[in-house]
Amino acid sequence: IVLITLRIMARLKRCPPPMRGCPPQANGLDEEVCSSSSPTTTTTTTTTTTQSASLLKHSSLRNRGKVFMLPAVLLAFFVNSALGGSSNNVPSLDKPFQSSFEHLPHVPCVSLFHRNGRVGCGTLGRSTMTGRLLHWSTVVSSEDGSNSVANVPPYVVVIDERDYSNDNVDKIVSYAVSATEVGGSKYDDENKAGAGVLRGILVLNSTAVDEVSSSKRRLDGDESYYSPEPQTPQGENTPSEQISVGINHAWNSNGDGLTNRDMYGIPTAYIADSSVASYLYSVSLEQSKTLVKKSQHGKLDEDDIFPAIVAEYDYYMGPDNQNAKTCLSWVDKDDVWRPKCLPLGGNSVWGVAGSDTEQNEDGGDDENAKPIVMLATSIDSTSMFHDASPGANTAASNIIALLMAAKLIGTSVPVSTIDGLSKRIAFGFFQGESYGFVGSRSFLRDVAYPGFECDEDSEVPAVAKNTNGERACLYPLRPTLSFRGVKNIVGMISVDQVGVLQTEKNLYVHGGGNVVQNDDGTSAFLAEVLAGLSTDDYTVSASAEQGDDDGNNDDEYPLPPSPLTSLVKLSEGAVGGAVLAGYDQTFAEKSFYHSHLDSNKTTPVSMESIAASATILARAAVASAYDNGDLDAETSAAYATNLIPDLDPTDESLMELANCLLTDGNCDLLLKHGKTEQQNSKQRTGVDLGLGVALGTPPNYYISVYDATNGQSFVQIGNAWYGAYTKDDKKYGEKNTDTFLVRASLLETGIYGLLNNYLGQGDAASEMEEADRTMMETSSLLTCSSTKDCSKASYCTVSSSDEDGSSSSSAVCAGNVCVCPRSHYHLALDESIEAVPNNSTGRYRVKDDDEGVSAMYTEPYWSSTVGVRVYRDAGDRTGTWALGAGLVVAIVAFASTWSLKNKLKKEKLY
């Protein structure tokens, strides 16, 4: 700016003021042109004065125009600098006006509280934590135990996602402790909230790192398929240890337990954007190299360490020494209850094939009710970075396989045939299984272990204006009591990780009689049935890992973490089953269990394996239900094989569902079912809660917190919403608008609608000719946009509804067709936590009768300013020099202006 201004001033100085008689067009031209103009002699003083004033005015305008050009010149200069003089748009702090780093695009590592403490990341306090970017190899001890940099200034570690492991974090922390001690009080002014020199970690997309590096990195000559979960997932030394079976078995051989580490004071973020990650990686290498080189000449001073590119973390996740109980019960200094966290939770989805469930008048046990075999799976996943939990193998593959199994049964077998079987077939899609089997334990505890009890006078119609409709409970709040129709679960078949196989074209069976020896032989029968259902292309084998045979302790028999774990544990070994999985003694090598790399892009999921699994699951369910107590696995398997066709891996429904759950969580299929359920709920309750939280693109299977926006069930009484209700002064039902509500996520509503669609078509099939019933076409169903269009669907029988707790089974709209209702929601919330009665939504407490065994995961409230930014820090000395220079320029400018003003006054030009 100074140089440009001086040049313009010099240019103006070369051109003298307009002379008397100089032609106006000459003013402002080169000195040579001006001097060649002859003065004009005038005859009167008046004429001369007038001409001179006119010329001076014109000259002033000319020179002012040159001054006005200055902003344009400066603007062009800075625009050119911002663009870097080229079309290269790669983000860089070497260019001005960069916004790419002010709010760095990232996925955070978040803190979670559980029953006994906390896990995850966060800053030490509300103050930000800032440090220069250094490559992680620079800030770990060398093999001889020495440090590469002495008196290292505060730093943020930059590390490749393939190097981000518990062992390497240990090395990083160990070095930081030593470096902090060596540095002494040198950086105490920056050492906010007791932080040492380590101020955070940036984990980078490895693809971007490979673009910068000369060659791709490999561990031990091979790709590392790392998992941050413990080797005993939800087992030994985890918050879920007391509710697991076979806690000592190392299913996850690639795991190291980073997800269970408390990294309070080490805020961590994952950078997925390739261009940003590449730049940050390059910066870390360059700054590390410079720092190491300068440190070899002695102690570092400010000139050695500045300027530098730094990262600033604002990630306060609550104070130290907190757990789930203390954060839920936190009170402020005025003794006002202000909880600081929310429990993890959501909604499970379950349904029954054949006729809908029948309920007793008292909702109690019915000795004459048919036993139930349940097919179950988890619908959630997790990772170190919760918002990046793609769960391709740990969640999506299981959901797809079980939904397609439901479709095979619902569209291949008439209702009359299903109802004629010895057992009923149920499906369970359980939410929150990654955090203490939340969904399955909540469902099974309500069904039978020990069974749900609604407080006296708390059972009411789910919709007040529909007094003969579905029933609900005000406290403990349950938006539906339909689960009371599930009387007697005698066995369960779970499905786990069938998208990435340990051995090509081989599935494995876990559990059976080895885990449960106290039942009537059903568990061993279910395992035998599965093993006998190999297809032409896929073999089903019994797992080689069967544990000991001494029968001394059922915990000695390894059982993979799945919903079956909950059934075995809650029934105390009286009821069991089997798990169909894609692995034998350990998880598949390439599975990336509970990692942000468990994606279809990283390790493609096999559609052939999922199709085979769906076929086997459907046949196993029918075979189990067909058995009349003889436990004849061979005959039952043969019957089911003849009834259920093979699922084609290229099946249109399978491929569409796979696209939604593996690639585009905001796909048309999920949106269609979500919008339909939104309209159905609005029609039934009169309240429009909108669409639930989307699955995302790419899909994210993290369970999320449990509040009214994220799946919490609640009751509307008058104009208020309550998480539970016990008051007498304002009774439920006094207004027709009183109703129970739930805003399930798009994944949950999608599963709900699809399960209705797949299982609810059977009644329509029974009205068709036998020849047309093999695989029913949806063209025989009435079309709809909401349930109000389904009143004429005669293929759905309507049961008479009295005030006895029974529910209507009239047709509902699912996927734009009218089907018979089969799906139900069930809250997935830790058994030790309940909504506080007569309070607004999102308010929870630990139950008085808490048994002290569940994991009890909660997530703290976030600060509204959380985030990471990266910027260039010039250091204090540079700032001091800049301030001094600015003061000098200001003084010179003031003096120059004062001098110029005096000269202009002397020339009578001011």
PDB file of C-alpha atoms in Angstrom, residues 59-316:
ATOM      1  CA  SER A  59      -6.939  19.991 -12.393  1.00  0.00           C
ATOM      2  CA  SER A  60      -8.358  19.148  -8.971  1.00  0.00           C
ATOM      3  CA  LEU A  61     -10.864  16.781 -10.523  1.00  0.00           C
ATOM      4  CA  ARG A  62      -8.185  15.126 -12.597  1.00  0.00           C
ATOM      5  CA  ASN A  63      -5.899  14.511  -9.623  1.00  0.00           C
ATOM      6  CA  ARG A  64      -8.815  13.375  -7.434  1.00  0.00           C
ATOM      7  CA  GLY A  65      -9.625  10.807 -10.123  1.00  0.00           C
ATOM      8  CA  LYS A  66      -6.127   9.413  -9.736  1.00  0.00           C
ATOM      9  CA  VAL A  67      -6.573   9.152  -5.990  1.00  0.00           C
ATOM     10  CA  PHE A  68      -9.920   7.390  -6.497  1.00  0.00           C
ATOM     11  CA  MET A  69      -8.089   4.815  -8.618  1.00  0.00           C
ATOM     12  CA  LEU A  70      -6.162   3.671  -5.528  1.00  0.00           C
ATOM     13  CA  PRO A  71      -8.946   1.476  -4.022  1.00  0.00           C
ATOM     14  CA  ALA A  72      -9.448  -0.240  -7.357  1.00  0.00           C
ATOM     15  CA  VAL A  73      -5.729  -0.901  -7.706  1.00  0.00           C
ATOM     16  CA  LEU A  74      -5.548  -2.296  -4.166  1.00  0.00           C
ATOM     17  CA  LEU A  75      -8.654  -4.448  -4.700  1.00  0.00           C
ATOM     18  CA  ALA A  76      -7.183  -5.941  -7.860  1.00  0.00           C
ATOM     19  CA  PHE A  77      -3.911  -6.557  -6.023  1.00  0.00           C
ATOM     20  CA  PHE A  78      -5.546  -8.445  -3.158  1.00  0.00           C
ATOM     21  CA  VAL A  79      -7.908 -10.438  -5.400  1.00  0.00           C
ATOM     22  CA  ASN A  80      -4.929 -11.574  -7.437  1.00  0.00           C
ATOM     23  CA  SER A  81      -3.092 -12.504  -4.222  1.00  0.00           C
ATOM     24  CA  ALA A  82      -6.102 -14.384  -2.880  1.00  0.00           C
ATOM     25  CA  LEU A  83      -6.313 -16.431  -6.056  1.00  0.00           C
ATOM     26  CA  GLY A  84      -2.604 -17.073  -5.902  1.00  0.00           C
ATOM     27  CA  GLY A  85      -2.190 -15.838  -9.454  1.00  0.00           C
ATOM     28  CA  SER A  86      -3.552 -19.129 -10.777  1.00  0.00           C
ATOM     29  CA  SER A  87      -6.654 -21.289 -10.954  1.00  0.00           C
ATOM     30  CA  ASN A  88      -5.373 -23.669  -8.272  1.00  0.00           C
ATOM     31  CA  ASN A  89      -8.100 -23.804  -5.585  1.00  0.00           C
ATOM     32  CA  VAL A  90      -6.307 -26.113  -3.157  1.00  0.00           C
ATOM     33  CA  PRO A  91      -6.793 -24.572   0.321  1.00  0.00           C
ATOM     34  CA  SER A  92      -3.674 -23.003   1.774  1.00  0.00           C
ATOM     35  CA  LEU A  93      -2.893 -20.508   4.499  1.00  0.00           C
ATOM     36  CA  ASP A  94      -0.239 -19.070   2.181  1.00  0.00           C
ATOM     37  CA  LYS A  95      -3.110 -17.255   0.471  1.00  0.00           C
ATOM     38  CA  PRO A  96      -5.131 -14.477   2.127  1.00  0.00           C
ATOM     39  CA  PHE A  97      -8.875 -14.632   2.704  1.00  0.00           C
ATOM     40  CA  GLN A  98      -8.917 -18.420   3.261  1.00  0.00           C
ATOM     41  CA  SER A  99     -12.118 -19.581   4.974  1.00  0.00           C
ATOM     42  CA  SER A 100     -11.396 -23.321   4.648  1.00  0.00           C
ATOM     43  CA  PHE A 101      -9.692 -23.368   8.023  1.00  0.00           C
ATOM     44  CA  GLU A 102     -11.736 -20.929  10.099  1.00  0.00           C
ATOM     45  CA  HIS A 103     -14.276 -23.672  10.763  1.00  0.00           C
ATOM     46  CA  LEU A 104     -12.263 -26.739   9.889  1.00  0.00           C
ATOM     47  CA  PRO A 105     -14.457 -29.482   8.347  1.00  0.00           C
ATOM     48  CA  HIS A 106     -14.019 -32.396  10.730  1.00  0.00           C
ATOM     49  CA  VAL A 107     -15.665 -35.152  12.766  1.00  0.00           C
ATOM     50  CA  PRO A 108     -14.985 -34.908  16.517  1.00  0.00           C
ATOM     51  CA  CYS A 109     -14.039 -37.565  19.014  1.00  0.00           C
ATOM     52  CA  VAL A 110     -16.723 -36.996  21.657  1.00  0.00           C
ATOM     53  CA  SER A 111     -16.739 -37.746  25.377  1.00  0.00           C
ATOM     54  CA  LEU A 112     -19.232 -40.240  26.799  1.00  0.00           C
ATOM     55  CA  PHE A 113     -20.017 -40.840  30.447  1.00  0.00           C
ATOM     56  CA  HIS A 114     -20.899 -44.307  31.704  1.00  0.00           C
ATOM     57  CA  ARG A 115     -21.678 -45.857  35.070  1.00  0.00           C
ATOM     58  CA  ASN A 116     -18.073 -45.833  36.291  1.00  0.00           C
ATOM     59  CA  GLY A 117     -16.448 -42.926  34.482  1.00  0.00           C
ATOM     60  CA  ARG A 118     -15.905 -41.488  31.046  1.00  0.00           C
ATOM     61  CA  VAL A 119     -14.409 -42.380  27.667  1.00  0.00           C
ATOM     62  CA  GLY A 120     -13.554 -40.285  24.632  1.00  0.00           C
ATOM     63  CA  CYS A 121     -11.957 -36.897  24.059  1.00  0.00           C
ATOM     64  CA  GLY A 122     -12.309 -33.227  25.000  1.00  0.00           C
ATOM     65  CA  THR A 123     -10.474 -30.146  26.192  1.00  0.00           C
ATOM     66  CA  LEU A 124      -9.414 -29.764  29.830  1.00  0.00           C
ATOM     67  CA  GLY A 125     -11.673 -26.770  30.433  1.00  0.00           C
ATOM     68  CA  ARG A 126     -13.751 -24.128  28.736  1.00  0.00           C
ATOM     69  CA  SER A 127     -10.615 -22.372  27.458  1.00  0.00           C
ATOM     70  CA  THR A 128      -9.403 -23.279  23.998  1.00  0.00           C
ATOM     71  CA  MET A 129      -6.312 -25.430  23.497  1.00  0.00           C
ATOM     72  CA  THR A 130      -3.894 -24.300  20.786  1.00  0.00           C
ATOM     73  CA  GLY A 131      -0.671 -25.685  19.348  1.00  0.00           C
ATOM     74  CA  ARG A 132       1.421 -25.747  16.171  1.00  0.00           C
ATOM     75  CA  LEU A 133       0.918 -28.655  13.754  1.00  0.00           C
ATOM     76  CA  LEU A 134       3.656 -31.284  14.061  1.00  0.00           C
ATOM     77  CA  HIS A 135       3.887 -34.725  12.507  1.00  0.00           C
ATOM     78  CA  TRP A 136       3.458 -37.412  15.153  1.00  0.00           C
ATOM     79  CA  SER A 137       6.812 -39.070  14.402  1.00  0.00           C
ATOM     80  CA  THR A 138       8.549 -35.915  15.660  1.00  0.00           C
ATOM     81  CA  VAL A 139       6.897 -35.991  19.066  1.00  0.00           C
ATOM     82  CA  VAL A 140       7.470 -39.550  20.187  1.00  0.00           C
ATOM     83  CA  SER A 141      10.591 -40.906  21.807  1.00  0.00           C
ATOM     84  CA  SER A 142      13.138 -42.510  19.512  1.00  0.00           C
ATOM     85  CA  GLU A 143      14.227 -46.117  19.927  1.00  0.00           C
ATOM     86  CA  ASP A 144      17.070 -45.103  22.251  1.00  0.00           C
ATOM     87  CA  GLY A 145      14.620 -43.214  24.452  1.00  0.00           C
ATOM     88  CA  SER A 146      15.792 -39.743  23.464  1.00  0.00           C
ATOM     89  CA  ASN A 147      13.597 -36.894  22.286  1.00  0.00           C
ATOM     90  CA  SER A 148      14.061 -35.362  18.859  1.00  0.00           C
ATOM     91  CA  VAL A 149      13.206 -31.822  20.003  1.00  0.00           C
ATOM     92  CA  ALA A 150      14.273 -30.118  23.213  1.00  0.00           C
ATOM     93  CA  ASN A 151      11.961 -27.556  24.830  1.00  0.00           C
ATOM     94  CA  VAL A 152       9.281 -28.219  22.237  1.00  0.00           C
ATOM     95  CA  PRO A 153       6.579 -25.506  22.180  1.00  0.00           C
ATOM     96  CA  PRO A 154       2.858 -26.436  22.532  1.00  0.00           C
ATOM     97  CA  TYR A 155       1.779 -28.567  19.591  1.00  0.00           C
ATOM     98  CA  VAL A 156      -1.068 -30.494  17.963  1.00  0.00           C
ATOM     99  CA  VAL A 157      -0.180 -33.950  16.668  1.00  0.00           C
ATOM    100  CA  VAL A 158      -1.003 -34.719  13.021  1.00  0.00           C
ATOM    101  CA  ILE A 159      -1.340 -38.434  12.382  1.00  0.00           C
ATOM    102  CA  ASP A 160      -2.439 -40.761   9.577  1.00  0.00           C
ATOM    103  CA  GLU A 161      -5.627 -42.675  10.441  1.00  0.00           C
ATOM    104  CA  ARG A 162      -3.711 -45.935   9.905  1.00  0.00           C
ATOM    105  CA  ASP A 163      -1.295 -44.945  12.675  1.00  0.00           C
ATOM    106  CA  TYR A 164      -3.990 -43.789  15.109  1.00  0.00           C
ATOM    107  CA  SER A 165      -3.973 -46.575  17.682  1.00  0.00           C
ATOM    108  CA  ASN A 166      -3.940 -46.983  21.433  1.00  0.00           C
ATOM    109  CA  ASP A 167      -0.254 -47.923  21.400  1.00  0.00           C
ATOM    110  CA  ASN A 168       0.735 -44.838  19.435  1.00  0.00           C
ATOM    111  CA  VAL A 169      -1.409 -42.589  21.630  1.00  0.00           C
ATOM    112  CA  ASP A 170       0.510 -44.038  24.577  1.00  0.00           C
ATOM    113  CA  LYS A 171       3.771 -43.025  22.910  1.00  0.00           C
ATOM    114  CA  ILE A 172       2.462 -39.548  22.108  1.00  0.00           C
ATOM    115  CA  VAL A 173       1.267 -38.975  25.679  1.00  0.00           C
ATOM    116  CA  SER A 174       4.472 -40.357  27.193  1.00  0.00           C
ATOM    117  CA  TYR A 175       6.605 -37.989  25.115  1.00  0.00           C
ATOM    118  CA  ALA A 176       4.321 -35.060  25.966  1.00  0.00           C
ATOM    119  CA  VAL A 177       4.710 -35.704  29.700  1.00  0.00           C
ATOM    120  CA  SER A 178       8.503 -35.687  29.378  1.00  0.00           C
ATOM    121  CA  ALA A 179       8.532 -32.650  27.098  1.00  0.00           C
ATOM    122  CA  THR A 180       6.309 -30.714  29.505  1.00  0.00           C
ATOM    123  CA  GLU A 181       8.705 -31.451  32.362  1.00  0.00           C
ATOM    124  CA  VAL A 182      11.726 -30.395  30.290  1.00  0.00           C
ATOM    125  CA  GLY A 183      10.048 -27.200  29.151  1.00  0.00           C
ATOM    126  CA  GLY A 184       9.367 -26.154  32.722  1.00  0.00           C
ATOM    127  CA  SER A 185       7.500 -22.877  33.012  1.00  0.00           C
ATOM    128  CA  LYS A 186       8.534 -21.565  29.608  1.00  0.00           C
ATOM    129  CA  TYR A 187       4.984 -21.819  28.246  1.00  0.00           C
ATOM    130  CA  ASP A 188       3.037 -21.410  31.459  1.00  0.00           C
ATOM    131  CA  ASP A 189       1.191 -18.396  30.068  1.00  0.00           C
ATOM    132  CA  GLU A 190      -0.227 -20.633  27.351  1.00  0.00           C
ATOM    133  CA  ASN A 191      -0.694 -23.561  29.687  1.00  0.00           C
ATOM    134  CA  LYS A 192      -4.411 -22.982  30.301  1.00  0.00           C
ATOM    135  CA  ALA A 193      -6.320 -25.310  32.596  1.00  0.00           C
ATOM    136  CA  GLY A 194      -3.161 -27.295  33.315  1.00  0.00           C
ATOM    137  CA  ALA A 195      -2.498 -28.500  29.781  1.00  0.00           C
ATOM    138  CA  GLY A 196       0.999 -29.658  28.888  1.00  0.00           C
ATOM    139  CA  VAL A 197       2.661 -29.196  25.532  1.00  0.00           C
ATOM    140  CA  LEU A 198       0.249 -31.662  23.859  1.00  0.00           C
ATOM    141  CA  ARG A 199      -2.827 -29.661  22.860  1.00  0.00           C
ATOM    142  CA  GLY A 200      -4.706 -32.087  20.629  1.00  0.00           C
ATOM    143  CA  ILE A 201      -4.636 -34.613  17.789  1.00  0.00           C
ATOM    144  CA  LEU A 202      -5.691 -34.297  14.144  1.00  0.00           C
ATOM    145  CA  VAL A 203      -6.339 -37.654  12.455  1.00  0.00           C
ATOM    146  CA  LEU A 204      -6.094 -37.437   8.675  1.00  0.00           C
ATOM    147  CA  ASN A 205      -7.700 -39.341   5.834  1.00  0.00           C
ATOM    148  CA  SER A 206      -5.024 -41.812   4.699  1.00  0.00           C
ATOM    149  CA  THR A 207      -5.880 -41.288   1.032  1.00  0.00           C
ATOM    150  CA  ALA A 208      -4.772 -37.689   1.354  1.00  0.00           C
ATOM    151  CA  VAL A 209      -1.608 -38.746   3.196  1.00  0.00           C
ATOM    152  CA  ASP A 210      -0.719 -41.148   0.385  1.00  0.00           C
ATOM    153  CA  GLU A 211      -1.046 -38.299  -2.115  1.00  0.00           C
ATOM    154  CA  VAL A 212       1.610 -36.357  -0.215  1.00  0.00           C
ATOM    155  CA  SER A 213       3.895 -39.275   0.598  1.00  0.00           C
ATOM    156  CA  SER A 214       6.164 -40.718  -2.055  1.00  0.00           C
ATOM    157  CA  SER A 215       4.752 -44.185  -1.513  1.00  0.00           C
ATOM    158  CA  LYS A 216       1.793 -45.717   0.248  1.00  0.00           C
ATOM    159  CA  ARG A 217       2.406 -46.809   3.802  1.00  0.00           C
ATOM    160  CA  ARG A 218       1.917 -50.410   4.873  1.00  0.00           C
ATOM    161  CA  LEU A 219       2.255 -51.994   8.290  1.00  0.00           C
ATOM    162  CA  ASP A 220       4.494 -55.046   8.421  1.00  0.00           C
ATOM    163  CA  GLY A 221       4.313 -55.262   4.644  1.00  0.00           C
ATOM    164  CA  ASP A 222       0.534 -55.553   4.691  1.00  0.00           C
ATOM    165  CA  GLU A 223      -2.519 -53.343   5.099  1.00  0.00           C
ATOM    166  CA  SER A 224      -3.595 -53.056   8.734  1.00  0.00           C
ATOM    167  CA  TYR A 225      -7.279 -53.682   9.427  1.00  0.00           C
ATOM    168  CA  TYR A 226      -7.339 -51.927  12.747  1.00  0.00           C
ATOM    169  CA  SER A 227     -10.268 -51.758  15.189  1.00  0.00           C
ATOM    170  CA  PRO A 228     -10.432 -49.242  18.065  1.00  0.00           C
ATOM    171  CA  GLU A 229     -12.691 -51.558  20.095  1.00  0.00           C
ATOM    172  CA  PRO A 230     -11.237 -53.891  22.744  1.00  0.00           C
ATOM    173  CA  GLN A 231     -10.329 -57.424  21.756  1.00  0.00           C
ATOM    174  CA  THR A 232     -13.201 -58.528  24.010  1.00  0.00           C
ATOM    175  CA  PRO A 233     -15.949 -56.174  22.751  1.00  0.00           C
ATOM    176  CA  GLN A 234     -18.467 -55.403  25.523  1.00  0.00           C
ATOM    177  CA  GLY A 235     -16.640 -58.027  27.557  1.00  0.00           C
ATOM    178  CA  GLU A 236     -13.861 -58.014  30.097  1.00  0.00           C
ATOM    179  CA  ASN A 237     -12.820 -54.576  31.419  1.00  0.00           C
ATOM    180  CA  THR A 238     -15.569 -52.718  29.565  1.00  0.00           C
ATOM    181  CA  PRO A 239     -18.626 -50.894  30.993  1.00  0.00           C
ATOM    182  CA  SER A 240     -20.811 -53.763  29.666  1.00  0.00           C
ATOM    183  CA  GLU A 241     -18.821 -56.539  31.319  1.00  0.00           C
ATOM    184  CA  GLN A 242     -21.589 -57.526  33.759  1.00  0.00           C
ATOM    185  CA  ILE A 243     -24.223 -58.049  31.063  1.00  0.00           C
ATOM    186  CA  SER A 244     -22.155 -60.072  28.559  1.00  0.00           C
ATOM    187  CA  VAL A 245     -21.615 -63.801  28.049  1.00  0.00           C
ATOM    188  CA  GLY A 246     -18.149 -65.290  27.538  1.00  0.00           C
ATOM    189  CA  ILE A 247     -16.426 -62.066  28.496  1.00  0.00           C
ATOM    190  CA  ASN A 248     -12.857 -63.300  28.087  1.00  0.00           C
ATOM    191  CA  HIS A 249     -12.933 -64.389  24.459  1.00  0.00           C
ATOM    192  CA  ALA A 250     -10.927 -62.194  22.043  1.00  0.00           C
ATOM    193  CA  TRP A 251     -13.401 -61.976  19.151  1.00  0.00           C
ATOM    194  CA  ASN A 252     -11.825 -58.741  17.918  1.00  0.00           C
ATOM    195  CA  SER A 253      -8.216 -59.762  17.333  1.00  0.00           C
ATOM    196  CA  ASN A 254      -7.381 -56.449  15.597  1.00  0.00           C
ATOM    197  CA  GLY A 255      -8.700 -54.351  18.471  1.00  0.00           C
ATOM    198  CA  ASP A 256      -6.740 -52.389  21.072  1.00  0.00           C
ATOM    199  CA  GLY A 257      -9.414 -50.703  23.213  1.00  0.00           C
ATOM    200  CA  LEU A 258      -8.946 -47.067  22.177  1.00  0.00           C
ATOM    201  CA  THR A 259     -12.731 -46.486  22.329  1.00  0.00           C
ATOM    202  CA  ASN A 260     -12.650 -47.292  26.054  1.00  0.00           C
ATOM    203  CA  ARG A 261      -9.838 -44.850  26.796  1.00  0.00           C
ATOM    204  CA  ASP A 262     -10.433 -41.660  28.753  1.00  0.00           C
ATOM    205  CA  MET A 263      -8.661 -38.939  26.741  1.00  0.00           C
ATOM    206  CA  TYR A 264      -9.832 -36.004  28.799  1.00  0.00           C
ATOM    207  CA  GLY A 265      -7.520 -33.146  27.885  1.00  0.00           C
ATOM    208  CA  ILE A 266      -6.650 -34.506  24.422  1.00  0.00           C
ATOM    209  CA  PRO A 267      -9.224 -33.096  21.990  1.00  0.00           C
ATOM    210  CA  THR A 268      -9.185 -35.105  18.771  1.00  0.00           C
ATOM    211  CA  ALA A 269     -10.758 -34.601  15.356  1.00  0.00           C
ATOM    212  CA  TYR A 270     -10.871 -36.577  12.114  1.00  0.00           C
ATOM    213  CA  ILE A 271     -10.281 -34.742   8.818  1.00  0.00           C
ATOM    214  CA  ALA A 272     -11.965 -36.568   5.940  1.00  0.00           C
ATOM    215  CA  ASP A 273     -11.663 -33.880   3.253  1.00  0.00           C
ATOM    216  CA  SER A 274      -8.738 -34.945   1.053  1.00  0.00           C
ATOM    217  CA  SER A 275      -7.576 -31.494  -0.027  1.00  0.00           C
ATOM    218  CA  VAL A 276      -7.599 -30.080   3.499  1.00  0.00           C
ATOM    219  CA  ALA A 277      -5.972 -33.223   4.930  1.00  0.00           C
ATOM    220  CA  SER A 278      -3.208 -33.148   2.293  1.00  0.00           C
ATOM    221  CA  TYR A 279      -2.360 -29.551   3.070  1.00  0.00           C
ATOM    222  CA  LEU A 280      -2.320 -30.084   6.849  1.00  0.00           C
ATOM    223  CA  TYR A 281      -0.133 -33.154   6.458  1.00  0.00           C
ATOM    224  CA  SER A 282       2.362 -31.207   4.339  1.00  0.00           C
ATOM    225  CA  VAL A 283       2.402 -28.387   6.884  1.00  0.00           C
ATOM    226  CA  SER A 284       3.055 -30.815   9.751  1.00  0.00           C
ATOM    227  CA  LEU A 285       5.984 -32.379   7.907  1.00  0.00           C
ATOM    228  CA  GLU A 286       7.495 -29.007   7.001  1.00  0.00           C
ATOM    229  CA  GLN A 287       7.116 -27.526  10.492  1.00  0.00           C
ATOM    230  CA  SER A 288       8.461 -30.675  12.118  1.00  0.00           C
ATOM    231  CA  LYS A 289      11.505 -30.673   9.856  1.00  0.00           C
ATOM    232  CA  THR A 290      12.190 -26.992  10.569  1.00  0.00           C
ATOM    233  CA  LEU A 291      11.756 -27.404  14.315  1.00  0.00           C
ATOM    234  CA  VAL A 292      14.056 -30.425  14.508  1.00  0.00           C
ATOM    235  CA  LYS A 293      16.730 -28.657  12.456  1.00  0.00           C
ATOM    236  CA  LYS A 294      16.685 -25.497  14.572  1.00  0.00           C
ATOM    237  CA  SER A 295      16.616 -27.403  17.859  1.00  0.00           C
ATOM    238  CA  GLN A 296      19.936 -29.030  16.972  1.00  0.00           C
ATOM    239  CA  HIS A 297      21.652 -25.660  17.491  1.00  0.00           C
ATOM    240  CA  GLY A 298      20.494 -25.332  21.090  1.00  0.00           C
ATOM    241  CA  LYS A 299      17.452 -24.004  22.846  1.00  0.00           C
ATOM    242  CA  LEU A 300      14.678 -22.587  20.733  1.00  0.00           C
ATOM    243  CA  ASP A 301      13.782 -18.919  20.960  1.00  0.00           C
ATOM    244  CA  GLU A 302      10.799 -17.104  19.531  1.00  0.00           C
ATOM    245  CA  ASP A 303      12.467 -16.453  16.183  1.00  0.00           C
ATOM    246  CA  ASP A 304      12.899 -20.222  15.795  1.00  0.00           C
ATOM    247  CA  ILE A 305       9.303 -21.191  16.457  1.00  0.00           C
ATOM    248  CA  PHE A 306       7.352 -18.381  14.770  1.00  0.00           C
ATOM    249  CA  PRO A 307       5.606 -17.871  12.457  1.00  0.00           C
ATOM    250  CA  ALA A 308       3.737 -21.184  12.627  1.00  0.00           C
ATOM    251  CA  ILE A 309       0.452 -22.712  11.503  1.00  0.00           C
ATOM    252  CA  VAL A 310      -1.529 -23.763  14.572  1.00  0.00           C
ATOM    253  CA  ALA A 311      -4.792 -25.538  15.397  1.00  0.00           C
ATOM    254  CA  GLU A 312      -7.170 -24.269  18.055  1.00  0.00           C
ATOM    255  CA  TYR A 313      -9.635 -26.634  19.755  1.00  0.00           C
ATOM    256  CA  ASP A 314     -12.822 -25.493  21.421  1.00  0.00           C
ATOM    257  CA  TYR A 315     -14.200 -28.835  22.636  1.00  0.00           C
ATOM    258  CA  TYR A 316     -15.348 -28.662  26.212  1.00  0.00           C
TER     259      TYR A 316
END
